[in-house]
């Protein structure tokens, strides 16, 4: 049989697809176990630790992970740690039971308890090391100071050491609970070593010491709080585990944001710029430990983030983001950055002596539309007016915002047309992509928030985005009692009046025409009678 070029191409494409699909599925020769609805539960019960991959054969990310997953499984088999795969195109009910919404999803199972999400990278070595740590006890107990020093020196993650004076067991259970919860991100050690007890403990009570990677043991943080409970210990770890001068990237950004304390950025182009400022930043980081986190950010990779901080993409630069208040404070960019200016700038920030950089459109010189054009500079002023102020936070590219626009404009016109309603209610909108709104947490577009006239807490709208739905919301949640629904009914009545008059006029015209026709017919009848009379 002869095959033309088109047929050969099609065959090769098909073979390529089959091969690509197969790459997501672990090799039958590997240690990866394929689980189904029928075998899953029993397998999880029988094995104390299992990393399960929920995948789809067509998924590109799954195809890239497949060989790495198999390689990790083969290495971990020697440690009796199991890796398994579940094909969600075949086992839909099983995947649904675990809320799988994207591929691949990796979960760590420990018997019949709730699984936890895999937090590591999708490479064989990363999977191997992660699962080794999962298999180890959450806390390593040792009295050997050399062993502790070795762990602290080699650890890629922060190490938390519980120092227990001999015979003291108070809070030991709390420490183990915290360790079990945070084992993915930290290494935990418990010791009663005499040297550590002498150096760190007081009054025969437990002490917690946190060592950070790549930092001197002399720079370790010691817990000094009075409350030795789980909440306070976790807070101590969250704050103190950050490097004095860390690095912001895709893996660390969330942890810094979650710390919820101001974050100071130093954007650098060249490694030499970072090295030149390192001593200055480190000294500041020690002084403001727990109050401000300091990080470096490589501008060549993440320079666009400067815009999010209301800064120009001109590097190097230094800016502080007050995460809680969502305000940004940056050293002026009208001249090249001088590292000597950073310490005084940080100290002024800590004392509340700096003005934030507010991103805002210019305040309009006039308002020509029924919808008030709000900007960042006057957001707080306008929303504090003694009116029920409704604000739409929108983005120009948002499809839902475009769909709402005519409804929103009509709503504003209804309130503007009534003098009393116009005094009591303001319908406004603000382009959230061009204006800072520090005190408002906007998670999607459009977001409608009502600021009541009496100064009570703002209320977010969550109903139907219709004229009636929004008007009813303003009436119920506002404090002026303005009845927008009544205004809408009034407007509808006005619109209906001309229609009724036109209908009446049309009927009158029809009546006139009918009368004319009747007169014509009568006249014809009279003429016919005259003609008939003449014939007689």
Coordinates of N, CA, C and O in Angstrom, one line a residue, residues 11-104:
X11 N -0.6 10.3 10.1 CA -0.2 9.1 10.9 C 0.8 9.5 11.9 O 0.7 9.1 13.1
X12 N 1.8 10.3 11.5 CA 2.8 10.7 12.5 C 2.3 11.6 13.6 O 2.6 11.5 14.7
X13 N 1.3 12.5 13.2 CA 0.7 13.3 14.2 C -0.1 12.5 15.2 O -0.1 12.8 16.4
X14 N -0.8 11.5 14.7 CA -1.6 10.6 15.6 C -0.7 9.9 16.5 O -0.9 9.8 17.7
X15 N 0.5 9.3 16.0 CA 1.4 8.6 16.8 C 2.0 9.6 17.9 O 2.2 9.2 19.0
X16 N 2.3 10.8 17.4 CA 2.8 11.8 18.4 C 1.9 12.1 19.5 O 2.3 12.2 20.7
X17 N 0.6 12.2 19.2 CA -0.4 12.5 20.2 C -0.5 11.3 21.2 O -0.6 11.5 22.4
X18 N -0.5 10.1 20.7 CA -0.6 8.9 21.5 C 0.6 8.9 22.5 O 0.5 8.7 23.7
X19 N 1.8 9.1 21.9 CA 3.0 9.1 22.7 C 2.9 10.1 23.8 O 3.3 9.9 24.9
X20 N 2.5 11.4 23.4 CA 2.4 12.5 24.3 C 1.5 12.2 25.4 O 1.7 12.4 26.6
X21 N 0.3 11.6 25.1 CA -0.7 11.3 26.1 C -0.1 10.2 27.1 O -0.3 10.3 28.3
X22 N 0.6 9.2 26.5 CA 1.2 8.2 27.4 C 2.2 8.7 28.3 O 2.4 8.1 29.4
X23 N 2.9 9.9 28.0 CA 3.9 10.4 28.9 C 3.4 10.8 30.2 O 4.1 10.9 31.2
X24 N 2.1 11.1 30.3 CA 1.5 11.6 31.5 C 1.3 10.4 32.5 O 1.2 10.5 33.7
X25 N 1.2 9.2 31.9 CA 0.9 8.0 32.6 C 2.2 7.3 33.0 O 3.1 7.1 32.2
X26 N 2.4 7.0 34.3 CA 3.6 6.4 34.8 C 3.9 5.1 34.0 O 2.9 4.3 33.8
X27 N 5.1 4.8 33.8 CA 5.5 3.6 33.1 C 5.1 2.4 34.0 O 5.2 2.4 35.2
X28 N 4.6 1.3 33.3 CA 4.2 0.1 34.1 C 5.4 -0.5 34.8 O 5.2 -1.2 35.8
X29 N 6.6 -0.2 34.3 CA 7.8 -0.7 34.9 C 8.2 0.1 36.2 O 9.1 -0.3 36.9
X30 N 7.6 1.3 36.4 CA 8.0 2.1 37.5 C 7.3 1.6 38.8 O 6.4 0.8 38.8
X31 N 7.6 2.2 39.9 CA 7.0 1.9 41.2 C 5.7 2.6 41.5 O 5.1 2.4 42.5
X32 N 5.2 3.4 40.5 CA 4.0 4.1 40.7 C 2.8 3.1 40.6 O 2.8 2.3 39.7
X33 N 1.9 3.2 41.5 CA 0.7 2.3 41.5 C -0.5 3.0 41.0 O -0.8 4.2 41.3
X34 N -1.2 2.4 40.0 CA -2.4 2.9 39.5 C -3.6 2.5 40.4 O -3.8 1.4 40.6
X35 N -4.3 3.6 40.9 CA -5.5 3.3 41.8 C -6.8 3.6 41.1 O -6.9 4.5 40.3
X36 N -7.8 2.9 41.5 CA -9.2 3.1 41.0 C -10.1 3.3 42.1 O -9.7 3.2 43.3
X37 N -11.4 3.5 41.8 CA -12.4 3.7 42.8 C -12.5 2.4 43.7 O -12.7 2.5 44.9
X38 N -12.3 1.3 43.1 CA -12.4 0.0 43.8 C -11.2 -0.3 44.7 O -11.3 -0.9 45.8
X39 N -10.0 0.2 44.3 CA -8.8 -0.1 45.1 C -8.2 1.0 46.0 O -7.4 0.7 46.9
X40 N -8.7 2.2 45.8 CA -8.1 3.3 46.4 C -8.2 3.3 48.0 O -7.2 3.4 48.7
X41 N -9.4 3.1 48.5 CA -9.6 3.1 50.0 C -8.7 2.1 50.7 O -8.1 2.4 51.7
X42 N -8.7 0.9 50.2 CA -8.0 -0.2 50.8 C -6.5 0.1 50.8 O -5.7 -0.2 51.8
X43 N -6.0 0.7 49.7 CA -4.6 0.9 49.5 C -4.1 2.0 50.5 O -3.1 1.9 51.1
X44 N -4.9 3.1 50.6 CA -4.6 4.2 51.5 C -4.6 3.7 53.0 O -3.7 4.0 53.8
X45 N -5.5 2.8 53.3 CA -5.5 2.2 54.7 C -4.3 1.4 55.0 O -3.8 1.4 56.1
X46 N -3.9 0.7 54.0 CA -2.8 -0.3 54.1 C -1.4 0.4 54.2 O -0.4 -0.3 54.6
X47 N -1.3 1.6 53.7 CA 0.0 2.3 53.6 C 0.0 3.6 54.4 O -0.9 4.5 54.2
X48 N 0.9 3.8 55.4 CA 0.9 4.9 56.3 C 1.1 6.3 55.6 O 0.8 7.3 56.1
X49 N 1.8 6.2 54.4 CA 2.2 7.5 53.7 C 2.1 7.3 52.2 O 2.9 6.4 51.7
X50 N 1.3 8.0 51.5 CA 1.1 7.9 50.1 C 1.0 9.3 49.4 O 0.3 10.1 49.9
X51 N 1.8 9.5 48.4 CA 1.7 10.7 47.6 C 0.9 10.3 46.3 O 1.3 9.5 45.5
X52 N -0.3 10.9 46.2 CA -1.2 10.5 45.0 C -1.3 11.7 44.1 O -1.5 12.8 44.4
X53 N -1.1 11.3 42.8 CA -1.3 12.3 41.7 C -2.6 12.1 41.0 O -2.9 11.0 40.4
X54 N -3.5 13.1 41.0 CA -4.7 13.1 40.3 C -4.5 13.8 38.9 O -4.1 15.0 38.9
X55 N -4.6 13.1 37.8 CA -4.2 13.6 36.5 C -5.2 13.3 35.4 O -6.1 12.5 35.6
X56 N -4.9 13.9 34.2 CA -5.6 13.6 33.0 C -4.6 13.4 31.9 O -3.6 14.2 31.8
X57 N -4.7 12.3 31.1 CA -3.7 12.0 30.1 C -3.4 13.1 29.1 O -2.3 13.2 28.6
X58 N -4.4 13.9 28.8 CA -4.2 15.0 27.8 C -3.6 16.3 28.4 O -3.2 17.2 27.6
X59 N -3.4 16.4 29.7 CA -2.9 17.6 30.4 C -1.4 17.8 30.1 O -0.6 16.9 30.4
X60 N -1.1 18.9 29.6 CA 0.3 19.2 29.3 C 1.2 19.2 30.5 O 2.4 18.7 30.5
X61 N 0.8 19.8 31.7 CA 1.5 19.8 32.9 C 1.7 18.3 33.4 O 2.8 18.0 34.0
X62 N 0.7 17.5 33.2 CA 0.8 16.1 33.6 C 1.8 15.3 32.8 O 2.6 14.5 33.3
X63 N 1.9 15.7 31.5 CA 2.9 15.0 30.6 C 4.3 15.4 31.1 O 5.2 14.5 31.0
X64 N 4.5 16.6 31.5 CA 5.8 17.0 31.9 C 6.2 16.4 33.3 O 7.3 16.0 33.6
X65 N 5.2 16.2 34.1 CA 5.4 15.6 35.5 C 5.6 14.1 35.4 O 6.4 13.6 36.2
X66 N 5.0 13.4 34.5 CA 5.0 12.0 34.4 C 6.3 11.3 34.6 O 6.5 10.5 35.6
X67 N 7.3 11.6 33.8 CA 8.6 11.0 34.0 C 9.3 11.3 35.3 O 10.0 10.5 35.9
X68 N 9.1 12.6 35.8 CA 9.7 13.0 37.1 C 9.0 12.2 38.2 O 9.7 11.8 39.2
X69 N 7.7 12.0 38.1 CA 6.9 11.3 39.2 C 7.4 9.8 39.2 O 7.6 9.3 40.3
X70 N 7.6 9.2 38.1 CA 8.1 7.9 38.0 C 9.4 7.7 38.6 O 9.7 6.7 39.4
X71 N 10.3 8.6 38.3 CA 11.7 8.6 38.8 C 11.7 8.7 40.3 O 12.5 8.0 41.0
X72 N 10.9 9.6 40.8 CA 10.8 9.8 42.3 C 10.3 8.5 43.0 O 10.8 8.1 44.0
X73 N 9.3 7.9 42.3 CA 8.7 6.7 42.9 C 9.7 5.6 43.0 O 9.7 4.8 44.0
X74 N 10.5 5.5 42.0 CA 11.5 4.4 42.0 C 12.5 4.6 43.1 O 12.9 3.6 43.8
X75 N 12.9 5.8 43.4 CA 13.9 6.1 44.5 C 13.2 5.9 45.9 O 13.8 5.4 46.8
X76 N 11.9 6.4 46.0 CA 11.2 6.3 47.2 C 10.8 4.9 47.6 O 10.6 4.6 48.8
X77 N 10.7 4.0 46.6 CA 10.4 2.6 46.9 C 11.4 2.0 47.8 O 11.0 1.1 48.6
X78 N 12.6 2.4 47.7 CA 13.7 1.9 48.6 C 13.4 2.3 50.1 O 13.9 1.6 51.0
X79 N 12.7 3.4 50.3 CA 12.3 3.8 51.6 C 10.9 3.4 52.0 O 10.4 3.8 53.1
X80 N 10.3 2.6 51.2 CA 9.0 2.1 51.5 C 7.9 3.2 51.5 O 7.0 3.2 52.3
X81 N 8.2 4.3 50.7 CA 7.2 5.4 50.5 C 6.5 5.2 49.2 O 7.2 5.1 48.2
X82 N 5.2 5.2 49.2 CA 4.4 4.9 48.0 C 4.0 6.1 47.2 O 3.6 7.1 47.8
X83 N 4.0 6.0 45.9 CA 3.5 7.0 45.0 C 2.4 6.4 44.1 O 2.6 5.3 43.6
X84 N 1.3 7.1 43.9 CA 0.2 6.5 43.1 C -0.4 7.5 42.2 O -0.2 8.7 42.4
X85 N -1.1 7.0 41.2 CA -1.7 7.8 40.2 C -3.2 7.5 40.1 O -3.6 6.3 40.2
X86 N -4.0 8.5 39.9 CA -5.5 8.3 39.6 C -5.8 9.1 38.3 O -5.6 10.3 38.3
X87 N -6.3 8.3 37.3 CA -6.6 8.9 36.0 C -8.1 9.5 36.2 O -9.0 8.7 36.2
X88 N -8.2 10.8 36.2 CA -9.5 11.4 36.5 C -10.4 11.3 35.3 O -11.6 11.6 35.4
X89 N -9.9 11.0 34.1 CA -10.8 10.7 33.0 C -11.5 9.4 33.1 O -12.5 9.2 32.4
X90 N -11.0 8.5 33.9 CA -11.6 7.2 34.1 C -12.2 7.1 35.5 O -13.3 6.4 35.6
X91 N -11.7 7.8 36.5 CA -12.2 7.7 37.8 C -12.8 9.1 38.3 O -12.4 9.7 39.2
X92 N -13.8 9.5 37.5 CA -14.4 10.8 37.8 C -15.0 10.9 39.2 O -14.9 12.0 39.8
X93 N -15.7 9.9 39.6 CA -16.4 10.0 40.9 C -15.3 10.1 42.1 O -15.5 10.9 43.0
X94 N -14.2 9.4 41.9 CA -13.2 9.4 43.0 C -12.5 10.8 43.0 O -12.3 11.3 44.1
X95 N -12.2 11.3 41.8 CA -11.6 12.7 41.8 C -12.6 13.7 42.3 O -12.2 14.7 43.0
X96 N -13.9 13.6 42.0 CA -14.9 14.5 42.5 C -14.9 14.5 44.1 O -15.1 15.5 44.7
X97 N -14.8 13.3 44.6 CA -14.8 13.1 46.1 C -13.8 14.0 46.8 O -14.0 14.4 47.9
X98 N -12.6 14.2 46.1 CA -11.5 14.9 46.7 C -11.5 16.4 46.1 O -10.5 17.1 46.3
X99 N -12.5 16.8 45.4 CA -12.6 18.2 45.0 C -11.5 18.5 44.0 O -11.1 19.7 44.0
X100 N -11.1 17.6 43.1 CA -10.1 17.9 42.1 C -10.6 18.8 41.0 O -11.6 18.4 40.3
X101 N -10.0 20.0 40.9 CA -10.5 20.9 39.9 C -9.5 21.3 38.8 O -9.8 22.0 37.9
X102 N -8.3 20.8 39.0 CA -7.2 21.1 38.0 C -6.2 20.0 38.0 O -6.1 19.2 39.0
X103 N -5.4 19.9 36.9 CA -4.5 18.8 36.8 C -3.1 19.3 36.6 O -2.9 20.4 35.9
X104 N -2.0 18.7 37.1 CA -2.2 17.6 38.1 C -2.4 18.2 39.5 O -1.9 19.3 39.8

